[in-house]
XYZ file of C-alpha atoms in Angstrom:
675
model
C -0.475 -0.296 0.266
C 1.753 4.075 -1.039
C 2.246 6.086 2.012
C -0.662 8.011 -0.233
C -3.639 5.602 0.519
C -5.194 7.368 3.114
C -4.328 10.707 4.736
C -2.034 10.604 7.767
C -4.012 12.692 9.956
C -7.201 10.704 9.677
C -8.573 7.550 9.854
C -11.782 5.944 8.837
C -13.636 4.680 11.792
C -14.911 1.059 12.056
C -20.052 0.550 11.578
C -21.028 0.308 14.673
C -22.828 -2.689 12.793
C -20.077 -4.439 12.430
C -18.894 -4.373 16.337
C -22.606 -5.343 17.071
C -22.567 -7.988 14.936
C -19.272 -9.352 15.787
C -20.439 -9.410 20.187
C -23.927 -11.096 18.601
C -21.446 -13.811 16.546
C -19.471 -14.211 19.716
C -21.590 -14.410 22.334
C -23.999 -16.371 20.900
C -21.277 -19.462 20.680
C -19.892 -18.777 24.090
C -21.460 -22.189 25.938
C -23.176 -19.446 28.358
C -23.907 -16.678 25.473
C -28.315 -17.564 24.725
C -28.113 -16.826 28.592
C -26.077 -14.069 28.482
C -28.208 -12.244 25.856
C -31.707 -13.723 27.823
C -30.281 -11.830 31.662
C -29.265 -9.238 30.191
C -32.358 -8.490 28.802
C -35.013 -9.190 32.086
C -32.317 -7.471 34.238
C -33.037 -4.186 32.606
C -36.394 -4.264 32.530
C -36.798 -4.915 36.078
C -34.105 -2.396 37.083
C -36.174 0.341 34.768
C -40.037 -1.217 36.071
C -39.233 -1.620 39.989
C -37.355 0.788 41.817
C -36.087 0.053 45.423
C -38.344 0.068 48.314
C -38.318 3.529 49.547
C -41.316 5.946 50.959
C -43.307 7.424 47.944
C -42.404 10.927 48.753
C -38.337 10.207 48.600
C -39.320 8.482 44.889
C -40.678 10.796 43.542
C -38.596 13.693 45.300
C -35.385 11.573 44.066
C -36.802 10.676 40.561
C -37.918 14.667 40.434
C -33.796 15.432 40.385
C -32.773 12.922 38.789
C -32.014 15.438 36.134
C -30.762 18.484 37.788
C -27.587 17.389 38.735
C -27.105 16.135 35.582
C -28.562 18.997 33.194
C -25.908 21.088 35.977
C -24.058 23.150 33.228
C -20.429 23.375 35.591
C -21.669 19.782 36.170
C -22.158 19.236 31.381
C -18.200 21.098 31.212
C -17.013 18.823 33.424
C -18.000 15.789 31.835
C -17.459 16.494 28.531
C -13.602 17.335 29.303
C -13.174 15.124 31.750
C -14.356 12.346 29.491
C -14.517 13.406 25.780
C -11.899 16.576 25.588
C -8.665 15.132 27.717
C -8.206 18.034 29.775
C -8.203 17.546 33.719
C -7.712 20.272 35.254
C -10.834 22.543 32.960
C -13.022 20.002 34.105
C -11.872 19.957 37.592
C -12.466 23.567 37.354
C -16.199 22.926 36.080
C -16.658 19.933 38.303
C -15.517 21.666 42.047
C -18.382 25.055 40.964
C -20.737 22.422 40.679
C -20.248 21.248 43.707
C -20.201 24.098 45.853
C -23.648 24.474 44.433
C -23.650 20.930 46.291
C -24.033 18.818 43.144
C -23.660 15.957 45.181
C -22.424 14.212 41.446
C -19.667 16.643 41.487
C -18.684 16.129 45.177
C -17.926 13.276 44.736
C -16.149 13.940 40.633
C -13.993 16.694 42.448
C -13.008 13.886 45.227
C -12.077 11.125 42.416
C -9.391 14.216 41.202
C -7.976 14.633 44.657
C -7.776 10.762 45.477
C -6.611 10.003 42.310
C -3.789 13.303 41.921
C -5.347 14.069 38.619
C -4.635 18.083 38.447
C -1.869 18.087 41.393
C -0.201 15.775 44.301
C -2.993 13.853 45.958
C -5.209 14.659 48.445
C -6.309 11.767 50.108
C -7.828 14.137 53.438
C -9.621 16.651 50.743
C -11.332 13.685 49.064
C -12.364 11.733 52.090
C -14.389 15.773 52.482
C -15.762 15.972 48.710
C -16.997 12.744 49.485
C -18.586 12.475 52.846
C -20.824 15.344 51.259
C -22.358 14.077 48.693
C -22.928 10.396 50.302
C -26.212 11.459 51.435
C -28.172 12.984 49.204
C -25.681 9.789 45.913
C -27.387 7.151 48.443
C -31.035 8.608 47.922
C -30.175 8.274 43.802
C -28.486 5.283 44.162
C -32.053 3.812 46.335
C -34.199 5.086 43.094
C -31.926 2.978 40.678
C -30.174 6.765 39.266
C -28.126 5.221 36.391
C -24.931 8.578 37.053
C -25.709 7.305 41.354
C -24.719 4.233 40.937
C -21.431 4.302 39.141
C -20.319 7.003 41.556
C -21.064 5.044 44.310
C -19.402 1.926 43.061
C -16.038 3.896 42.621
C -16.007 5.597 45.643
C -17.141 2.122 47.323
C -14.226 0.461 45.382
C -11.671 2.619 46.303
C -13.047 3.198 49.517
C -12.929 6.896 49.491
C -15.827 8.462 52.080
C -16.870 4.943 53.216
C -15.605 1.662 53.602
C -13.742 -0.866 50.577
C -15.982 -3.206 49.492
C -14.844 -4.007 46.145
C -17.966 -6.729 46.037
C -20.767 -4.226 46.383
C -19.009 -1.564 44.348
C -18.890 -4.574 41.201
C -22.678 -4.799 42.890
C -23.542 -0.890 41.849
C -21.151 -1.193 38.971
C -23.224 -4.055 37.630
C -26.756 -1.811 37.882
C -25.265 1.851 36.054
C -23.616 -1.245 33.453
C -27.659 -2.265 33.160
C -28.627 1.026 32.648
C -26.023 2.304 30.050
C -23.184 4.555 32.118
C -20.440 3.520 29.900
C -17.878 4.466 32.188
C -19.604 1.191 34.109
C -20.067 -0.795 31.828
C -16.328 -0.517 30.626
C -14.969 -0.981 33.982
C -17.142 -3.923 35.101
C -15.841 -5.302 31.336
C -12.072 -4.841 33.327
C -12.721 -7.130 36.054
C -14.335 -9.185 34.208
C -11.576 -9.213 31.759
C -8.625 -8.836 35.195
C -11.116 -12.282 37.179
C -11.083 -9.678 39.896
C -13.489 -10.434 42.376
C -15.647 -11.535 39.444
C -14.932 -15.463 37.397
C -12.289 -13.879 35.355
C -15.035 -14.300 31.447
C -13.527 -12.604 28.321
C -16.409 -13.044 26.581
C -17.952 -10.689 29.160
C -15.685 -8.205 28.787
C -16.236 -7.759 25.248
C -19.978 -7.730 25.725
C -19.223 -4.930 27.989
C -16.671 -2.799 26.007
C -18.710 -3.110 23.289
C -22.079 -1.778 25.320
C -19.589 1.431 25.778
C -17.175 1.735 22.700
C -20.965 2.092 20.585
C -21.387 5.040 22.759
C -18.480 6.497 21.288
C -16.218 6.078 24.945
C -13.164 6.212 24.254
C -11.412 4.142 26.771
C -14.271 1.169 26.297
C -12.834 1.847 22.430
C -9.326 1.186 23.662
C -9.627 -1.775 26.224
C -11.824 -3.057 23.341
C -8.959 -2.816 20.987
C -6.415 -4.296 23.518
C -8.493 -7.043 23.813
C -8.739 -7.811 20.009
C -4.697 -7.522 19.755
C -3.895 -9.612 21.818
C -7.374 -12.220 22.761
C -8.075 -14.396 25.293
C -10.173 -17.197 26.516
C -13.207 -17.259 24.636
C -12.564 -14.346 22.333
C -10.145 -14.848 19.038
C -7.240 -12.349 17.614
C -9.335 -9.442 15.182
C -6.610 -7.274 14.135
C -8.313 -5.574 11.961
C -11.746 -4.744 14.301
C -8.257 -3.534 16.687
C -7.213 -1.954 14.074
C -10.818 0.635 13.840
C -11.215 0.615 17.351
C -7.417 2.147 17.837
C -7.801 4.728 14.831
C -11.791 5.766 16.603
C -9.480 6.499 19.958
C -6.453 7.977 18.556
C -8.632 10.483 16.247
C -10.285 11.310 19.896
C -6.809 12.224 21.406
C -6.265 9.273 23.586
C -2.368 8.842 23.520
C -2.169 4.770 24.641
C -4.058 4.677 21.797
C -1.865 6.479 18.997
C 1.052 4.535 20.485
C -0.279 1.389 19.548
C -2.230 1.989 16.236
C 1.350 3.820 15.982
C 3.058 -0.060 16.608
C 0.135 -2.204 14.552
C 1.561 0.228 11.047
C 5.727 -0.621 12.517
C 5.088 -4.093 12.140
C 2.172 -4.956 9.936
C -0.563 -5.451 12.541
C -4.238 -5.325 10.757
C -2.324 -2.931 8.376
C 0.721 -2.919 5.669
C 3.798 -2.039 7.247
C 3.871 1.719 7.473
C 7.068 3.502 9.626
C 5.272 6.932 8.464
C 2.394 6.716 10.083
C 4.222 4.558 13.126
C 6.158 7.924 13.586
C 3.502 9.845 12.917
C 1.336 8.240 15.638
C 3.984 7.941 17.895
C 4.312 11.498 17.394
C 0.297 12.331 19.137
C 1.116 10.085 21.290
C 4.933 11.475 22.730
C 3.478 14.711 22.962
C 1.432 14.118 25.270
C 3.883 12.656 27.695
C 3.275 8.991 26.998
C 6.736 6.975 28.369
C 6.155 4.080 26.063
C 5.828 6.363 22.582
C 7.925 8.696 23.676
C 10.373 5.171 23.706
C 9.121 4.237 20.529
C 9.425 7.204 18.581
C 13.882 7.443 20.607
C 14.390 3.634 19.131
C 12.986 5.157 15.374
C 15.521 8.104 15.283
C 17.971 5.614 16.506
C 18.047 3.576 13.660
C 15.946 5.884 11.174
C 13.013 3.961 10.927
C 10.291 6.187 9.296
C 12.261 8.861 9.801
C 15.953 10.555 9.446
C 18.117 8.951 11.577
C 19.088 11.621 14.895
C 20.720 9.633 17.881
C 20.558 12.872 19.234
C 16.721 13.352 19.078
C 16.802 9.676 19.930
C 18.741 10.503 23.795
C 16.551 13.564 24.266
C 13.152 10.923 23.520
C 14.810 8.309 25.195
C 15.964 10.253 29.237
C 11.710 12.140 28.502
C 10.851 8.453 29.178
C 13.143 7.373 31.583
C 12.857 10.568 34.153
C 9.505 8.417 33.742
C 10.652 5.919 34.643
C 10.429 3.634 31.689
C 12.904 0.114 31.839
C 12.899 -0.377 28.395
C 13.498 3.941 27.646
C 16.507 3.443 30.525
C 18.793 0.380 28.969
C 18.230 1.709 25.483
C 19.841 5.243 26.984
C 22.443 3.493 28.728
C 23.512 1.958 25.435
C 23.538 5.616 23.603
C 25.894 6.517 27.121
C 28.199 3.419 26.323
C 28.603 3.897 22.740
C 28.640 7.660 22.528
C 26.142 7.538 20.319
C 24.170 11.087 20.367
C 25.932 11.673 23.705
C 28.938 12.594 24.882
C 30.472 9.148 26.187
C 29.951 8.120 30.178
C 30.271 5.126 31.334
C 29.374 5.818 34.475
C 26.045 7.403 33.453
C 25.281 4.446 31.116
C 25.967 1.907 34.510
C 23.682 3.966 36.442
C 20.977 3.867 33.934
C 21.448 0.318 33.544
C 21.074 -0.855 36.877
C 17.946 1.741 37.579
C 16.492 -0.550 34.861
C 17.613 -3.460 36.382
C 16.359 -3.005 39.633
C 12.971 -2.668 38.208
C 13.343 -6.519 36.564
C 13.264 -5.492 33.072
C 14.978 -8.827 31.648
C 17.042 -6.486 29.097
C 18.548 -4.536 31.864
C 19.919 -7.481 33.701
C 21.177 -9.324 30.452
C 23.111 -6.183 29.205
C 24.024 -5.418 33.380
C 25.277 -9.421 33.311
C 27.400 -9.101 30.672
C 29.227 -5.729 31.803
C 30.422 -8.004 34.806
C 31.392 -10.888 33.018
C 33.636 -8.280 30.235
C 34.061 -5.852 33.577
C 33.669 -2.933 31.931
C 32.510 -0.087 33.766
C 32.007 -2.534 37.440
C 34.736 -4.441 38.392
C 34.721 -8.011 36.605
C 32.908 -11.468 38.103
C 31.771 -13.959 36.674
C 29.846 -15.132 39.313
C 27.634 -11.592 39.260
C 26.963 -11.982 35.500
C 25.785 -15.286 36.252
C 23.797 -14.099 38.598
C 21.743 -11.737 36.159
C 21.938 -13.739 33.069
C 20.278 -16.352 35.629
C 17.606 -13.359 36.500
C 17.291 -12.539 33.163
C 16.362 -15.843 31.677
C 13.877 -16.800 34.363
C 11.877 -13.626 32.329
C 12.746 -15.595 29.722
C 14.987 -13.465 27.996
C 16.919 -15.190 25.048
C 19.395 -13.439 24.849
C 20.684 -13.836 28.574
C 20.407 -17.554 27.579
C 22.822 -17.463 25.098
C 25.148 -15.530 27.446
C 24.015 -18.794 30.326
C 24.795 -21.121 27.197
C 28.616 -19.573 26.307
C 29.730 -19.575 30.438
C 28.524 -23.831 30.434
C 30.172 -23.829 26.734
C 33.179 -22.860 27.950
C 33.531 -23.239 31.913
C 34.055 -19.596 32.688
C 32.286 -18.572 35.825
C 30.620 -21.825 35.864
C 31.838 -25.854 35.496
C 32.447 -26.938 31.971
C 28.562 -28.350 31.294
C 28.282 -28.774 27.223
C 24.564 -30.872 28.334
C 23.061 -27.813 30.251
C 25.002 -25.426 27.841
C 22.953 -27.004 24.553
C 19.475 -26.478 27.413
C 20.270 -23.137 27.488
C 21.122 -22.279 23.756
C 17.820 -24.689 22.909
C 15.213 -22.658 25.309
C 16.575 -19.353 22.903
C 16.485 -21.014 19.386
C 12.765 -22.058 20.492
C 12.043 -17.852 20.816
C 13.372 -17.756 17.185
C 17.063 -16.446 18.942
C 19.341 -16.922 16.095
C 22.471 -16.921 17.889
C 20.812 -19.732 19.930
C 20.259 -21.343 17.159
C 23.311 -21.042 15.971
C 25.401 -22.548 19.051
C 22.632 -25.000 19.615
C 24.068 -25.981 15.743
C 27.540 -26.375 16.269
C 26.456 -28.375 19.314
C 25.165 -30.218 16.860
C 27.775 -30.572 14.764
C 30.449 -31.169 16.533
C 28.369 -33.719 18.888
C 29.287 -31.759 21.853
C 26.659 -32.058 24.576
C 24.056 -33.588 22.275
C 24.064 -36.211 19.707
C 26.114 -36.066 16.996
C 23.219 -35.204 14.398
C 24.762 -32.716 10.553
C 21.451 -32.171 9.420
C 20.577 -30.642 12.508
C 23.046 -28.587 12.953
C 22.313 -27.146 9.189
C 18.604 -26.854 10.058
C 19.340 -24.294 12.760
C 22.337 -23.065 10.538
C 19.775 -22.149 7.762
C 16.711 -21.025 10.450
C 19.288 -18.400 12.110
C 20.878 -17.513 8.092
C 16.871 -15.995 7.523
C 17.358 -13.938 10.608
C 20.794 -12.388 9.075
C 23.133 -13.846 11.518
C 26.728 -13.845 10.073
C 27.935 -17.068 11.958
C 25.048 -19.152 10.675
C 26.031 -17.838 7.363
C 29.761 -18.719 7.270
C 28.949 -22.457 8.818
C 26.086 -22.894 6.532
C 29.205 -21.674 4.153
C 31.556 -24.436 5.184
C 28.757 -27.069 5.127
C 28.424 -26.483 1.726
C 31.825 -26.626 1.004
C 32.528 -30.459 2.336
C 28.696 -31.069 1.511
C 27.742 -31.758 4.876
C 24.846 -32.113 6.977
C 23.017 -34.055 3.339
C 24.080 -30.986 1.130
C 26.098 -31.466 -1.683
C 29.119 -30.290 -1.867
C 28.502 -26.798 -3.762
C 32.205 -24.479 -3.814
C 30.672 -21.867 -5.744
C 28.301 -21.529 -3.099
C 30.497 -22.134 0.179
C 32.373 -19.192 -1.412
C 29.535 -16.976 -2.125
C 28.108 -17.191 1.469
C 31.601 -17.102 3.000
C 32.869 -14.227 1.174
C 29.815 -12.207 2.563
C 30.096 -13.151 6.132
C 33.708 -12.444 5.923
C 33.046 -9.226 4.286
C 30.977 -8.560 7.566
C 33.074 -9.605 9.766
C 33.070 -13.007 10.146
C 36.145 -13.736 11.363
C 36.433 -17.635 10.589
C 34.906 -17.210 7.004
C 38.227 -16.051 6.232
C 39.528 -19.105 7.955
C 37.662 -21.079 5.721
C 37.857 -19.346 2.528
C 41.652 -19.918 2.996
C 40.825 -23.925 3.205
C 39.093 -23.499 0.436
C 41.094 -22.193 -1.729
C 44.372 -24.736 -0.946
C 42.022 -27.747 -2.772
C 44.882 -28.495 -5.399
C 41.902 -31.370 -6.744
C 39.119 -27.417 -6.748
C 38.779 -25.288 -9.890
C 39.021 -22.264 -6.623
C 42.503 -23.750 -6.215
C 44.542 -20.268 -5.605
C 47.947 -20.179 -3.140
C 47.885 -16.663 -3.129
C 43.827 -16.199 -2.371
C 44.754 -18.868 0.413
C 47.451 -17.290 1.637
C 45.977 -13.569 1.636
C 42.964 -15.384 3.782
C 45.187 -16.619 6.066
C 46.623 -13.480 7.085
C 43.327 -11.605 7.604
C 42.199 -14.541 9.286
C 45.336 -14.205 11.825
C 45.079 -10.810 11.624
C 41.757 -10.995 13.016
C 42.605 -13.055 16.005
C 41.371 -17.286 14.728
C 44.056 -18.928 16.464
C 44.439 -21.880 13.870
C 45.010 -19.629 11.142
C 47.892 -17.409 13.483
C 49.124 -20.806 14.030
C 49.416 -22.147 10.064
C 50.691 -18.596 9.125
C 53.974 -18.711 11.578
C 54.749 -22.263 10.524
C 54.045 -20.177 5.867
C 56.325 -17.209 7.400
C 57.991 -20.363 8.834
C 58.970 -21.978 5.868
C 58.931 -20.002 3.273
C 60.199 -16.636 4.136
C 63.351 -17.022 6.748
C 63.787 -13.439 6.401
C 60.495 -13.360 8.846
C 61.476 -16.407 11.432
C 60.857 -13.559 14.153
C 57.328 -12.598 12.623
C 56.867 -16.255 13.165
C 57.433 -16.950 16.461
C 54.956 -13.849 17.252
C 52.491 -15.981 15.118
C 53.198 -18.841 17.404
C 53.434 -16.916 20.970
C 49.646 -15.712 19.814
C 48.477 -19.066 18.790
C 49.863 -20.424 22.078
C 48.156 -18.009 24.911
C 44.452 -18.742 23.180
C 45.367 -22.014 24.211
C 46.670 -24.065 21.160
C 48.195 -26.760 21.409
C 50.144 -26.317 17.930
C 50.480 -23.412 17.964
C 52.353 -23.624 21.322
C 54.413 -26.918 20.276
C 55.764 -24.495 17.882
C 56.787 -21.403 20.442
C 57.790 -23.911 22.774
C 60.373 -25.170 19.578
C 61.624 -21.201 19.392
C 62.349 -20.495 23.007
C 64.750 -23.540 23.508
C 66.349 -22.475 20.010
C 66.368 -18.840 21.687
C 63.685 -17.391 18.783
C 61.139 -15.914 21.139
C 60.815 -12.462 22.124
C 60.634 -11.406 26.354
C 57.189 -9.728 25.363
C 56.389 -13.358 23.187
C 57.186 -15.132 26.612
C 55.135 -12.988 28.706
C 52.115 -13.030 26.750
C 51.869 -16.653 26.922
C 53.264 -17.457 30.378
C 50.048 -14.623 31.740
C 47.895 -16.454 29.749
C 48.558 -19.601 31.702
C 48.973 -18.702 35.055
C 45.608 -17.177 34.208
C 43.734 -20.559 32.893
C 45.697 -22.366 35.976
C 43.739 -19.416 38.368
C 40.789 -20.613 36.686
C 41.385 -24.500 37.284
C 41.710 -25.146 33.832
C 43.778 -28.785 33.647
C 45.977 -28.319 30.869
C 46.992 -25.596 31.872
C 47.968 -26.535 34.810
C 49.999 -29.509 33.705
C 51.921 -26.995 30.961
C 52.807 -24.876 34.437
C 54.553 -28.043 35.853
C 56.339 -29.164 33.158
C 57.534 -25.457 32.486
C 58.847 -25.641 35.492
C 60.150 -29.425 35.690
C 62.002 -28.268 32.431
C 62.755 -24.774 33.067
C 61.236 -23.339 30.096
C 59.744 -19.986 29.708
C 60.280 -20.337 34.077
C 62.318 -21.006 36.252
C 63.221 -24.459 36.579
C 61.211 -25.603 40.458
C 60.499 -29.104 41.001
C 59.087 -28.705 43.637
C 56.440 -26.060 41.734
C 56.283 -28.661 39.012
C 55.018 -31.717 41.520
C 52.411 -28.790 43.094
C 50.970 -27.750 39.870
C 51.052 -31.805 38.898
C 48.914 -32.329 42.189
C 46.572 -29.266 41.188
C 45.420 -31.321 38.161
C 45.227 -34.744 39.581
C 42.876 -32.609 41.939
C 41.027 -31.788 38.960
C 40.900 -34.586 38.296
C 43.846 -35.545 35.341
C 44.391 -38.873 34.530
C 47.849 -38.563 33.913
C 49.128 -36.365 36.824
C 50.578 -39.801 38.605
C 52.365 -41.077 36.192
C 53.736 -38.048 35.898
C 54.630 -36.483 39.403
C 56.600 -39.253 39.433
C 58.924 -39.634 36.043
C 59.653 -35.637 38.498
C 60.596 -36.814 41.134
C 62.448 -39.981 40.356
C 66.105 -39.384 39.766
C 67.240 -41.187 36.688
C 63.658 -39.855 34.743
C 63.404 -38.322 30.919
C 61.128 -36.452 31.523
C 62.794 -32.737 31.155
C 63.637 -34.118 28.039
C 60.144 -34.327 25.962
C 56.785 -32.377 26.246
C 54.325 -34.159 28.171
C 51.388 -35.774 26.344
C 48.279 -34.750 25.467
C 49.701 -30.991 26.225
């Protein structure tokens, strides 16, 4: 649909008959639908024909004054401004004038304003005063089923203003007012049925009462009914077209909540084709009324350039407005901009403060993001235990990114005991929510049989799902699958090359490693040794440890003048735990070709890994101390590291300890098996 098809300042309202016919169909199909219709008719008839028992004089007096309060000009102004004009201040002034003229309905309205703090700080004492003044006449009016008084006393009773709080009695009063056609009573009754508060939850009854009020043009009812159709509930199916129309009705009357939801529906194509410009239009209308969710959504559009020119500074301004109202998502997103320095001066302390506020509110993304800050030690002390705690709290709220991060911790044993099975469970929970990283990492576990039974077909399926969402790592894995004909795919080197090139262009480093391998096959039409070395070097420069070792081998074998550089590449590979890189580096150390900086790099890595209770690191350090390589020769330290490895579960530590302590051992001249 073209952006020019609909005037952005106006959306056509739905026909009232459509809502009524839809209601009749839903109620008729409900198990007690027919009963609802019959009982409604009977109750309405009885409520109009048989007044409660009061004296004849009281009845006539009350009936004669029924319209007096409603016809009060100030009261009518208050009603119009409050319910239809969205001007609470003007409504309060008019209500107060009528209240001073002893209008009990206006007195109760003033009490409501003061109780809720609609025009300033809450004033419960003032609310009690005005409610108490209104009650005698309200009770007389209620006794003769005065419709407005029924609702008004219901509200006072529901909130305990001037009278004892009694939610069940309030519901009874709302019901009587609803059957007499009071839209706000019908709406309140609908919300009670929808929530199941003091009445059995019944979404169909909620829909019924919302519809009665919505058809009177009551904006809150139109909004509540739209929400019900947007999300659906037991017995009420999702109806996005109806939701769109109802949100439009309420939005065109200035309802900020409806404007926000209408913006969402245009943004995500729910009930209408995606139209980002219209989404921004309605978000703006709502944000201008200080709706925090709209300020947040509009800020996101400005930060990403969705439907509007990208403007990080405008995004920061809008996020700040929403954050100042305590909007957790705005606090979270604003913290990201402060951390990155986008649209605002970079301020890591401010970023952490905002993130902590959102996390304290229980915001799942903020909990996850704060966990990441603790994992990397940025802006806060590095603390893997704290990171694990925050990720876990976020995961309990079903945050898929938190499940991915927990999976990573378990997969590599960072801060927790390494457990590939638990990693797989977390990746699966993330993948079930269509999280592309979760799908990719779970695919890798299936590809290598790590924590799950090896299943290349399943791995490729998961890579495909993630690739369709634009995940570059999945694209790289899929390219490798075509390269080797894995998971039921036919070998297709051209397709592999296309996928890998695109992934490499998007900074997926491992793609360069696979491209190097793709061009290394002398039997392939793609054989190109120059390209092989070029991609190998790129992968090494980007930190891939296998590439670093192999590029070092290439330099050592083909470029004698680059021997020192080759040793540095071995050191880089070794400092990431690469076994062959370490063996090649140790050989160069023993030949005296390693620089002090290279030695420190490798030594510090293994010391850190040993502190993390890594078995292999303890075995390596034990060997070094035994032979005096990298570190000083120290038999007691060697034995100590071997004992630590044994305590951590090493099967070979006993044999190596014995070899170290035997005077005629030959162990010192060799590299330990399996290290």
